[in-house]
């Protein structure tokens, strides 16, 4: 949508000058601008008070309210409920992921577990991928059934028939993580959305590992999408946050429960920092996608490597579904050495890859994970370095062991 915005400024003496300019206002569901244009312009305008070309960081806890006490609850009042930096980030993310609204939260975990707690009650049943983020698993395996009376079934969501067979009369929500952490498992979003909706249940998708630009779960039928915006969306490994997208009627409930009543709000500084990261998300994801494909193809034939798992490779068990629902395969892959006893020695030889948890950073990261069934392997987050340097680093480390 093209609209008009007032561009106002203040000169150094505080005297206002006003100037009405035609600006492009990027709205959710904007189809006239590409992803890169939206990631730079959405949620942004020159600061009306100063003319600054970047959004200011607003650290205030509270906001002046009219003296008659009549103020609109949807406006800024107390920074936990809503703060300008959080809202500007929500507007930018909304223009990229779609949906009627977006809520940003303190972390990815608070976005996901908070969504469950906001929408489910004792007696409800939730189906979830058994390959899911560790804190989500813990919540669903321990806290929900034992303490809150919410029934949970964790299973292999890469097989829609397995999901279908687990539906119960009280199933309210199906949650899938695709690609799944840590094994890169892919679940068929459209097929599971059809199963959920035939039963009157909602489908929630943790799309963190897609980096947002490589898949559109809402367009495939999901009702809710969550991201850990600590990962690709921030992209630089220096701020935590989460986001939920979907229908406004659901998001209103989630915002009130998670942000206001539980207090899992994002700090204005983290929102400001992540907003800057989002501007380069599409160009970073192009590099993550391309680098990961090159490294995965190299690992397929590298001496000393037993196997590699990357959704972009034909050898990946869910490659067909990935190729259908993703545009690019993101930057996460798994592999293992022929001799797993040499994992520590291999990692010690790496000069560019950092031995650390987390993912979606600019630098490449490597860490040993397991599939929750005792099978260990390397989980690698391929960064935005030159692929040739990453391949050379792995080559020299393999040669040393
Ligand atoms: C990291 C991660 C989370 C948790 O996000 P935080 O921001 O660390 O709380 C959730 N889901 C997936 C798939 C993740 O990789």
CSV table of C-alpha atoms and ligand atoms in Angstrom, one decimal:
chain,number,residue,atom,x,y,z
A,1,UNK,CA,0.0,0.0,0.0
A,2,UNK,CA,1.3,3.5,-0.8
A,3,UNK,CA,0.3,6.2,1.7
A,4,UNK,CA,1.3,9.6,2.9
A,5,UNK,CA,3.2,10.4,6.1
A,6,UNK,CA,4.0,13.6,7.8
A,7,UNK,CA,7.7,14.2,8.0
A,8,UNK,CA,8.3,16.7,10.7
A,9,UNK,CA,11.5,17.8,12.2
A,10,UNK,CA,12.9,20.1,14.9
A,11,UNK,CA,15.9,22.3,14.3
A,12,UNK,CA,18.6,22.6,16.9
A,13,UNK,CA,16.8,25.4,18.7
A,14,UNK,CA,13.7,23.3,19.0
A,15,UNK,CA,11.7,25.2,16.4
A,16,UNK,CA,9.6,22.9,14.4
A,17,UNK,CA,9.6,22.8,10.7
A,18,UNK,CA,7.0,20.8,8.9
A,19,UNK,CA,7.2,19.1,5.6
A,20,UNK,CA,4.7,16.8,4.1
A,21,UNK,CA,6.4,14.3,1.8
A,22,UNK,CA,5.1,11.3,-0.1
A,23,UNK,CA,6.5,8.3,1.6
A,24,UNK,CA,5.9,4.6,1.0
A,25,UNK,CA,4.3,3.0,4.0
A,26,UNK,CA,4.8,-0.7,4.0
A,27,UNK,CA,1.8,-2.6,5.4
A,28,UNK,CA,1.3,-6.3,6.2
A,29,UNK,CA,0.4,-8.3,3.1
A,30,UNK,CA,2.2,-5.7,1.0
A,31,UNK,CA,2.5,-7.4,-2.4
A,32,UNK,CA,3.8,-4.5,-4.3
A,33,UNK,CA,7.3,-4.5,-2.7
A,34,UNK,CA,9.9,-7.2,-2.5
A,35,UNK,CA,11.1,-8.9,0.7
A,36,UNK,CA,14.3,-6.8,0.9
A,37,UNK,CA,12.4,-3.5,0.4
A,38,UNK,CA,10.0,-4.5,3.2
A,39,UNK,CA,12.7,-5.5,5.6
A,40,UNK,CA,14.4,-2.1,5.2
A,41,UNK,CA,11.3,0.2,5.1
A,42,UNK,CA,8.5,-1.5,7.2
A,43,UNK,CA,8.0,-0.1,10.6
A,44,UNK,CA,10.1,2.9,9.8
A,45,UNK,CA,9.9,6.6,9.1
A,46,UNK,CA,12.2,9.5,10.0
A,47,UNK,CA,11.7,10.4,13.6
A,48,UNK,CA,8.8,12.9,13.7
A,49,UNK,CA,10.4,14.8,16.6
A,50,UNK,CA,14.0,15.2,15.3
A,51,UNK,CA,14.1,14.1,11.7
A,52,UNK,CA,16.6,11.4,12.7
A,53,UNK,CA,16.8,8.8,9.9
A,54,UNK,CA,16.7,5.9,12.4
A,55,UNK,CA,14.1,5.1,14.9
A,56,UNK,CA,15.2,6.3,18.3
A,57,UNK,CA,15.7,4.0,21.3
A,58,UNK,CA,12.9,4.8,23.8
A,59,UNK,CA,13.9,3.5,27.2
A,60,UNK,CA,11.1,5.2,29.2
A,61,UNK,CA,9.1,3.0,31.5
A,62,UNK,CA,5.9,5.1,31.3
A,63,UNK,CA,4.2,7.6,29.1
A,64,UNK,CA,2.4,10.9,29.9
A,65,UNK,CA,-1.3,10.3,30.1
A,66,UNK,CA,-4.1,13.0,29.7
A,67,UNK,CA,-5.0,14.6,33.0
A,68,UNK,CA,-8.6,13.4,32.9
A,69,UNK,CA,-7.1,9.8,33.0
A,70,UNK,CA,-8.9,8.9,29.8
A,71,UNK,CA,-6.4,7.1,27.7
A,72,UNK,CA,-6.7,4.5,25.0
A,73,UNK,CA,-5.4,1.1,26.3
A,74,UNK,CA,-4.0,0.5,22.9
A,75,UNK,CA,-1.6,3.5,23.1
A,76,UNK,CA,1.6,3.6,25.1
A,77,UNK,CA,1.1,3.7,28.9
A,78,UNK,CA,3.5,1.3,30.6
A,79,UNK,CA,6.5,-0.1,28.7
A,80,UNK,CA,5.9,-3.7,29.7
A,81,UNK,CA,2.5,-3.7,28.0
A,82,UNK,CA,3.8,-2.1,24.8
A,83,UNK,CA,6.8,0.1,24.0
A,84,UNK,CA,7.5,2.0,20.8
A,85,UNK,CA,10.6,-0.1,19.9
A,86,UNK,CA,8.7,-3.3,20.3
A,87,UNK,CA,5.8,-2.0,18.1
A,88,UNK,CA,8.1,-0.8,15.4
A,89,UNK,CA,9.8,-4.2,15.3
A,90,UNK,CA,6.3,-5.9,15.2
A,91,UNK,CA,5.4,-3.7,12.2
A,92,UNK,CA,8.6,-4.7,10.4
A,93,UNK,CA,8.2,-8.4,11.1
A,94,UNK,CA,4.5,-8.3,10.2
A,95,UNK,CA,5.4,-7.0,6.7
A,96,UNK,CA,7.7,-10.0,6.2
A,97,UNK,CA,5.9,-13.0,7.8
A,98,UNK,CA,2.3,-11.8,7.3
A,99,UNK,CA,-0.7,-12.4,9.5
A,100,UNK,CA,-3.1,-10.0,11.1
A,101,UNK,CA,-0.8,-9.1,14.0
A,102,UNK,CA,2.6,-9.8,15.5
A,103,UNK,CA,3.6,-9.9,19.2
A,104,UNK,CA,7.2,-9.7,20.2
A,105,UNK,CA,8.3,-11.2,23.5
A,106,UNK,CA,11.4,-11.6,25.7
A,107,UNK,CA,12.6,-14.8,24.0
A,108,UNK,CA,11.6,-17.5,21.6
A,109,UNK,CA,10.7,-19.9,24.4
A,110,UNK,CA,8.4,-17.3,26.0
A,111,UNK,CA,6.7,-16.8,22.6
A,112,UNK,CA,6.1,-20.6,22.1
A,113,UNK,CA,5.3,-21.8,25.6
A,114,UNK,CA,3.5,-18.5,26.3
A,115,UNK,CA,1.3,-19.2,23.2
A,116,UNK,CA,0.4,-22.7,24.6
A,117,UNK,CA,-0.4,-21.3,28.1
A,118,UNK,CA,-2.4,-18.5,26.7
A,119,UNK,CA,-4.6,-20.7,24.5
A,120,UNK,CA,-4.9,-24.1,26.4
A,121,UNK,CA,-6.6,-25.1,29.6
A,122,UNK,CA,-6.7,-28.1,31.8
A,123,UNK,CA,-8.3,-31.0,30.0
A,124,UNK,CA,-7.1,-29.9,26.5
A,125,UNK,CA,-4.8,-32.1,24.4
A,126,UNK,CA,-1.7,-30.8,22.5
A,127,UNK,CA,0.2,-32.8,19.8
A,128,UNK,CA,3.8,-31.7,19.2
A,129,UNK,CA,6.8,-32.8,17.2
A,130,UNK,CA,9.1,-35.0,19.3
A,131,UNK,CA,11.9,-33.1,17.7
A,132,UNK,CA,11.4,-29.7,19.3
A,133,UNK,CA,13.3,-27.1,21.2
A,134,UNK,CA,14.5,-28.5,24.5
A,135,UNK,CA,12.5,-26.0,26.7
A,136,UNK,CA,9.4,-26.7,24.7
A,137,UNK,CA,9.9,-30.4,25.2
A,138,UNK,CA,10.4,-30.0,28.9
A,139,UNK,CA,7.3,-27.9,29.3
A,140,UNK,CA,5.2,-30.4,27.3
A,141,UNK,CA,6.7,-33.6,28.9
A,142,UNK,CA,6.9,-32.4,32.5
A,143,UNK,CA,5.0,-29.3,33.5
A,144,UNK,CA,1.9,-29.6,31.3
A,145,UNK,CA,0.8,-33.2,32.1
A,146,UNK,CA,2.0,-33.3,35.7
A,147,UNK,CA,1.1,-29.8,37.0
A,148,UNK,CA,-1.4,-28.2,34.7
A,149,UNK,CA,-3.6,-31.1,33.5
A,150,UNK,CA,-2.9,-30.4,29.8
A,151,UNK,CA,-2.4,-33.7,27.9
A,152,UNK,CA,0.5,-33.9,25.5
A,153,UNK,CA,1.5,-36.3,22.8
A,154,UNK,CA,5.0,-36.0,21.2
A,155,UNK,CA,5.5,-37.9,17.9
A,156,UNK,CA,7.1,-37.9,14.5
A,157,UNK,CA,5.3,-35.0,12.7
A,158,UNK,CA,7.2,-35.7,9.5
A,159,UNK,CA,4.5,-38.4,8.9
A,160,UNK,CA,1.1,-36.8,8.7
A,161,UNK,CA,-0.6,-40.2,9.2
A,162,UNK,CA,1.1,-40.5,12.6
A,163,UNK,CA,-0.4,-37.0,13.5
A,164,UNK,CA,-3.8,-38.0,12.2
A,165,UNK,CA,-3.8,-41.2,14.3
A,166,UNK,CA,-3.0,-39.2,17.5
A,167,UNK,CA,-6.0,-36.8,17.2
A,168,UNK,CA,-8.4,-37.0,20.2
A,169,UNK,CA,-11.7,-35.3,20.8
A,170,UNK,CA,-10.0,-32.8,23.1
A,171,UNK,CA,-7.0,-32.0,20.7
A,172,UNK,CA,-6.9,-28.2,20.5
A,173,UNK,CA,-3.5,-27.5,19.1
A,174,UNK,CA,-0.9,-29.2,16.9
A,175,UNK,CA,2.6,-27.7,17.1
A,176,UNK,CA,5.4,-28.5,14.7
A,177,UNK,CA,8.9,-27.3,14.4
A,178,UNK,CA,10.1,-27.3,10.8
A,179,UNK,CA,13.0,-27.5,10.1
A,180,UNK,CA,13.2,-29.2,13.5
A,181,UNK,CA,15.9,-28.5,16.1
A,182,UNK,CA,18.4,-30.3,16.2
A,183,UNK,CA,17.9,-32.9,13.5
A,184,UNK,CA,16.6,-30.7,10.5
A,185,UNK,CA,13.5,-32.9,10.4
A,186,UNK,CA,10.9,-31.3,8.0
A,187,UNK,CA,7.1,-31.6,8.6
A,188,UNK,CA,4.5,-31.0,5.8
A,189,UNK,CA,2.8,-27.8,7.0
A,190,UNK,CA,-0.1,-27.9,4.5
A,191,UNK,CA,-0.9,-31.6,5.2
A,192,UNK,CA,-0.9,-31.1,9.0
A,193,UNK,CA,-2.9,-27.9,8.7
A,194,UNK,CA,-5.6,-29.9,6.8
A,195,UNK,CA,-5.6,-32.5,9.6
A,196,UNK,CA,-5.8,-29.9,12.3
A,197,UNK,CA,-8.6,-27.9,10.6
A,198,UNK,CA,-10.7,-31.0,9.8
A,199,UNK,CA,-10.8,-31.5,13.6
A,200,UNK,CA,-11.3,-27.9,14.6
A,201,UNK,CA,-7.8,-27.6,16.1
A,202,UNK,CA,-5.2,-25.0,15.5
A,203,UNK,CA,-1.8,-25.5,13.8
A,204,UNK,CA,1.2,-23.7,15.3
A,205,UNK,CA,4.6,-23.7,13.5
A,206,UNK,CA,7.9,-22.8,15.1
A,207,UNK,CA,9.6,-21.5,11.9
A,208,UNK,CA,12.8,-20.3,13.6
A,209,UNK,CA,15.1,-22.5,11.5
A,210,UNK,CA,13.6,-21.3,8.2
A,211,UNK,CA,15.1,-17.8,8.9
A,212,UNK,CA,11.6,-16.5,7.9
A,213,UNK,CA,12.5,-15.9,4.2
A,214,UNK,CA,12.6,-19.6,3.1
A,215,UNK,CA,9.0,-20.6,4.0
A,216,UNK,CA,5.6,-19.0,4.7
A,217,UNK,CA,3.7,-21.2,7.2
A,218,UNK,CA,0.6,-18.9,7.3
A,219,UNK,CA,0.2,-19.2,3.5
A,220,UNK,CA,0.4,-23.0,3.8
A,221,UNK,CA,-2.4,-23.0,6.3
A,222,UNK,CA,-0.8,-22.6,9.8
A,223,UNK,CA,-2.8,-20.5,12.3
A,224,UNK,CA,0.1,-19.4,14.3
A,225,UNK,CA,3.8,-18.9,13.6
A,226,UNK,CA,6.5,-18.4,16.2
A,227,UNK,CA,10.2,-17.4,15.8
A,228,UNK,CA,13.1,-17.2,18.1
A,229,UNK,CA,14.2,-13.8,16.8
A,230,UNK,CA,17.4,-14.3,18.8
A,231,UNK,CA,18.5,-16.4,15.8
A,232,UNK,CA,18.4,-15.5,12.1
A,233,UNK,CA,16.1,-12.5,12.4
A,234,UNK,CA,18.5,-10.6,14.7
A,235,UNK,CA,21.4,-12.4,12.9
A,236,UNK,CA,24.3,-11.3,15.0
A,237,UNK,CA,24.0,-13.3,18.1
A,238,UNK,CA,23.7,-10.3,20.4
A,239,UNK,CA,20.1,-10.0,21.5
A,240,UNK,CA,17.2,-12.3,22.7
A,241,UNK,CA,13.6,-12.1,21.6
A,242,UNK,CA,10.6,-14.0,20.3
A,243,UNK,CA,7.7,-13.3,18.0
A,244,UNK,CA,4.3,-14.8,17.3
A,245,UNK,CA,2.2,-14.1,14.2
A,246,UNK,CA,-1.4,-15.0,13.3
A,247,UNK,CA,-5.0,-13.8,13.5
A,248,UNK,CA,-5.6,-10.7,15.6
A,249,UNK,CA,-8.2,-12.5,17.8
A,250,UNK,CA,-5.6,-15.0,18.9
A,251,UNK,CA,-2.8,-12.5,19.1
A,252,UNK,CA,-4.8,-10.2,21.4
A,253,UNK,CA,-5.2,-13.1,23.9
A,254,UNK,CA,-1.5,-14.0,23.5
A,255,UNK,CA,-0.3,-10.4,23.9
A,256,UNK,CA,-2.4,-9.9,27.1
A,257,UNK,CA,-1.3,-13.2,28.7
A,258,UNK,CA,2.3,-13.5,27.7
A,259,UNK,CA,3.4,-9.8,27.7
A,260,UNK,CA,1.2,-8.1,30.1
A,261,UNK,CA,0.1,-10.8,32.6
A,262,UNK,CA,3.3,-13.0,32.5
A,263,UNK,CA,5.6,-10.0,31.9
A,264,UNK,CA,7.7,-11.7,29.2
A,265,UNK,CA,8.2,-8.4,27.4
A,266,UNK,CA,11.1,-7.6,25.1
A,267,UNK,CA,13.4,-4.8,26.3
A,268,UNK,CA,13.3,-1.7,24.1
A,269,UNK,CA,17.1,-2.1,23.5
A,270,UNK,CA,16.8,-5.7,22.3
A,271,UNK,CA,13.9,-4.6,20.0
A,272,UNK,CA,15.9,-1.7,18.6
A,273,UNK,CA,19.0,-4.0,18.0
A,274,UNK,CA,16.9,-6.7,16.4
A,275,UNK,CA,15.1,-4.2,14.1
A,276,UNK,CA,18.5,-3.2,12.8
A,277,UNK,CA,19.3,-6.9,12.2
A,278,UNK,CA,16.1,-7.4,10.2
A,279,UNK,CA,17.1,-4.9,7.5
A,280,UNK,CA,19.7,-7.4,6.2
A,281,UNK,CA,17.7,-10.6,6.8
A,282,UNK,CA,17.0,-11.4,3.1
A,283,UNK,CA,20.6,-10.8,2.0
A,284,UNK,CA,22.0,-12.7,4.9
A,285,UNK,CA,19.6,-15.7,4.3
A,286,UNK,CA,20.7,-15.8,0.7
A,287,UNK,CA,24.2,-16.3,1.9
A,288,UNK,CA,23.3,-18.8,4.6
A,289,UNK,CA,21.3,-20.8,2.1
A,290,UNK,CA,24.1,-20.8,-0.5
A,291,UNK,CA,26.9,-21.5,2.0
A,292,UNK,CA,25.1,-24.3,3.7
A,293,UNK,CA,24.4,-26.0,0.4
A,294,UNK,CA,28.0,-25.8,-0.6
A,295,UNK,CA,29.3,-27.1,2.7
A,296,UNK,CA,26.7,-29.9,2.7
A,297,UNK,CA,27.7,-31.0,-0.8
A,298,UNK,CA,31.4,-30.9,0.3
A,299,UNK,CA,30.7,-33.0,3.4
A,300,UNK,CA,28.9,-35.7,1.3
A,301,UNK,CA,32.2,-36.8,-0.2
A,302,UNK,CA,34.7,-35.6,2.4
A,303,UNK,CA,37.0,-38.3,3.8
A,304,UNK,CA,36.4,-39.1,7.4
A,305,UNK,CA,32.8,-37.9,7.3
A,306,UNK,CA,30.2,-40.7,7.9
A,307,UNK,CA,27.1,-38.9,6.8
A,308,UNK,CA,25.5,-35.4,6.4
A,309,UNK,CA,21.9,-34.3,6.8
A,310,UNK,CA,20.7,-31.1,5.0
A,311,UNK,CA,17.2,-30.5,3.8
A,312,UNK,CA,18.6,-29.3,0.4
A,313,UNK,CA,20.3,-32.6,-0.3
A,314,UNK,CA,18.4,-35.4,-2.1
A,315,UNK,CA,19.7,-37.8,0.6
A,316,UNK,CA,17.7,-36.0,3.3
A,317,UNK,CA,14.8,-38.2,4.4
A,318,UNK,CA,12.3,-35.3,4.0
A,319,UNK,CA,13.9,-33.6,0.9
A,320,UNK,CA,10.8,-33.8,-1.2
A,321,UNK,CA,8.6,-32.0,1.3
A,322,UNK,CA,11.4,-29.4,1.9
A,323,UNK,CA,11.7,-28.8,-1.8
A,324,UNK,CA,7.9,-28.3,-2.0
A,325,UNK,CA,7.4,-25.9,0.9
A,326,UNK,CA,10.7,-24.1,1.2
A,327,UNK,CA,12.5,-21.6,-1.1
A,328,UNK,CA,16.1,-22.2,0.0
A,329,UNK,CA,17.0,-24.6,2.7
A,330,UNK,CA,18.4,-22.3,5.4
A,331,UNK,CA,21.8,-22.7,7.1
A,332,UNK,CA,21.4,-25.6,9.5
A,333,UNK,CA,22.9,-29.0,8.9
A,334,UNK,CA,24.1,-32.2,10.8
A,335,UNK,CA,27.0,-34.5,10.1
A,336,UNK,CA,29.2,-37.0,11.9
A,337,UNK,CA,32.7,-38.4,11.7
A,338,UNK,CA,33.4,-41.9,10.7
A,339,UNK,CA,35.1,-42.2,14.1
A,340,UNK,CA,32.9,-40.3,16.6
A,341,UNK,CA,35.6,-40.6,19.3
A,342,UNK,CA,37.5,-37.9,17.3
A,343,UNK,CA,34.8,-35.3,17.6
A,344,UNK,CA,36.6,-33.2,20.3
A,345,UNK,CA,39.9,-33.4,18.4
A,346,UNK,CA,38.2,-32.3,15.2
A,347,UNK,CA,36.5,-29.3,16.9
A,348,UNK,CA,39.8,-28.3,18.6
A,349,UNK,CA,41.4,-28.0,15.1
A,350,UNK,CA,38.7,-25.7,13.6
A,351,UNK,CA,39.9,-22.1,13.3
A,352,UNK,CA,36.8,-20.4,11.9
A,353,UNK,CA,33.9,-22.4,13.4
A,354,UNK,CA,33.1,-21.5,17.0
A,355,UNK,CA,32.3,-24.3,19.4
A,356,UNK,CA,29.1,-22.9,20.9
A,357,UNK,CA,25.4,-23.4,21.1
A,358,UNK,CA,22.8,-21.1,19.4
A,359,UNK,CA,22.4,-20.5,15.6
A,360,UNK,CA,21.7,-18.0,12.9
A,361,UNK,CA,24.7,-15.8,13.8
A,362,UNK,CA,27.0,-14.2,11.3
A,363,UNK,CA,29.8,-16.6,12.3
A,364,UNK,CA,29.6,-20.3,11.9
A,365,UNK,CA,28.9,-22.4,15.0
A,366,UNK,CA,29.3,-26.1,15.7
A,367,UNK,CA,28.2,-28.2,18.7
A,368,UNK,CA,27.4,-31.8,19.5
A,369,UNK,CA,23.7,-32.6,20.0
A,370,UNK,CA,21.6,-35.7,20.1
A,371,UNK,CA,18.2,-36.7,18.7
A,372,UNK,CA,16.7,-37.3,22.2
A,373,UNK,CA,17.2,-41.1,21.5
A,374,UNK,CA,20.9,-41.1,22.3
A,375,UNK,CA,22.3,-40.7,18.8
A,376,UNK,CA,24.9,-37.9,18.8
A,377,UNK,CA,26.1,-35.8,15.9
A,378,UNK,CA,27.4,-32.3,15.0
A,379,UNK,CA,24.8,-29.6,14.7
A,380,UNK,CA,26.2,-26.8,12.5
A,381,UNK,CA,25.0,-23.3,11.9
A,382,UNK,CA,26.6,-22.2,8.7
A,383,UNK,CA,27.4,-18.5,8.9
A,384,UNK,CA,27.8,-15.8,6.2
A,385,UNK,CA,31.6,-16.1,5.8
A,386,UNK,CA,33.0,-17.2,2.4
A,387,UNK,CA,32.0,-20.8,1.7
A,388,UNK,CA,35.5,-21.6,0.4
A,389,UNK,CA,37.0,-20.6,3.7
A,390,UNK,CA,34.6,-22.7,5.7
A,391,UNK,CA,35.3,-25.7,3.5
A,392,UNK,CA,39.1,-25.1,3.8
A,393,UNK,CA,38.7,-25.0,7.6
A,394,UNK,CA,36.8,-28.3,7.7
A,395,UNK,CA,39.3,-29.8,5.3
A,396,UNK,CA,42.4,-28.9,7.4
A,397,UNK,CA,40.6,-30.1,10.6
A,398,UNK,CA,39.7,-33.5,9.0
A,399,UNK,CA,43.3,-33.8,7.8
A,400,UNK,CA,44.6,-33.4,11.3
A,401,UNK,CA,42.6,-36.2,13.0
B,1,LIG,C1,16.6,-21.2,19.9
B,1,LIG,C2,15.3,-21.8,19.6
B,1,LIG,C3,14.1,-21.5,20.4
B,1,LIG,C4,14.2,-20.7,21.7
B,1,LIG,O1,14.5,-19.4,21.4
B,1,LIG,P1,15.2,-18.4,22.6
B,1,LIG,O2,15.1,-17.1,21.9
B,1,LIG,O3,16.5,-19.0,22.8
B,1,LIG,O4,14.3,-18.5,23.8
B,1,LIG,C5,12.9,-22.1,20.0
B,1,LIG,N1,12.8,-22.8,18.9
B,1,LIG,C6,13.9,-23.1,18.1
B,1,LIG,C7,13.7,-23.9,16.9
B,1,LIG,C8,15.1,-22.6,18.4
B,1,LIG,O5,16.2,-22.9,17.6
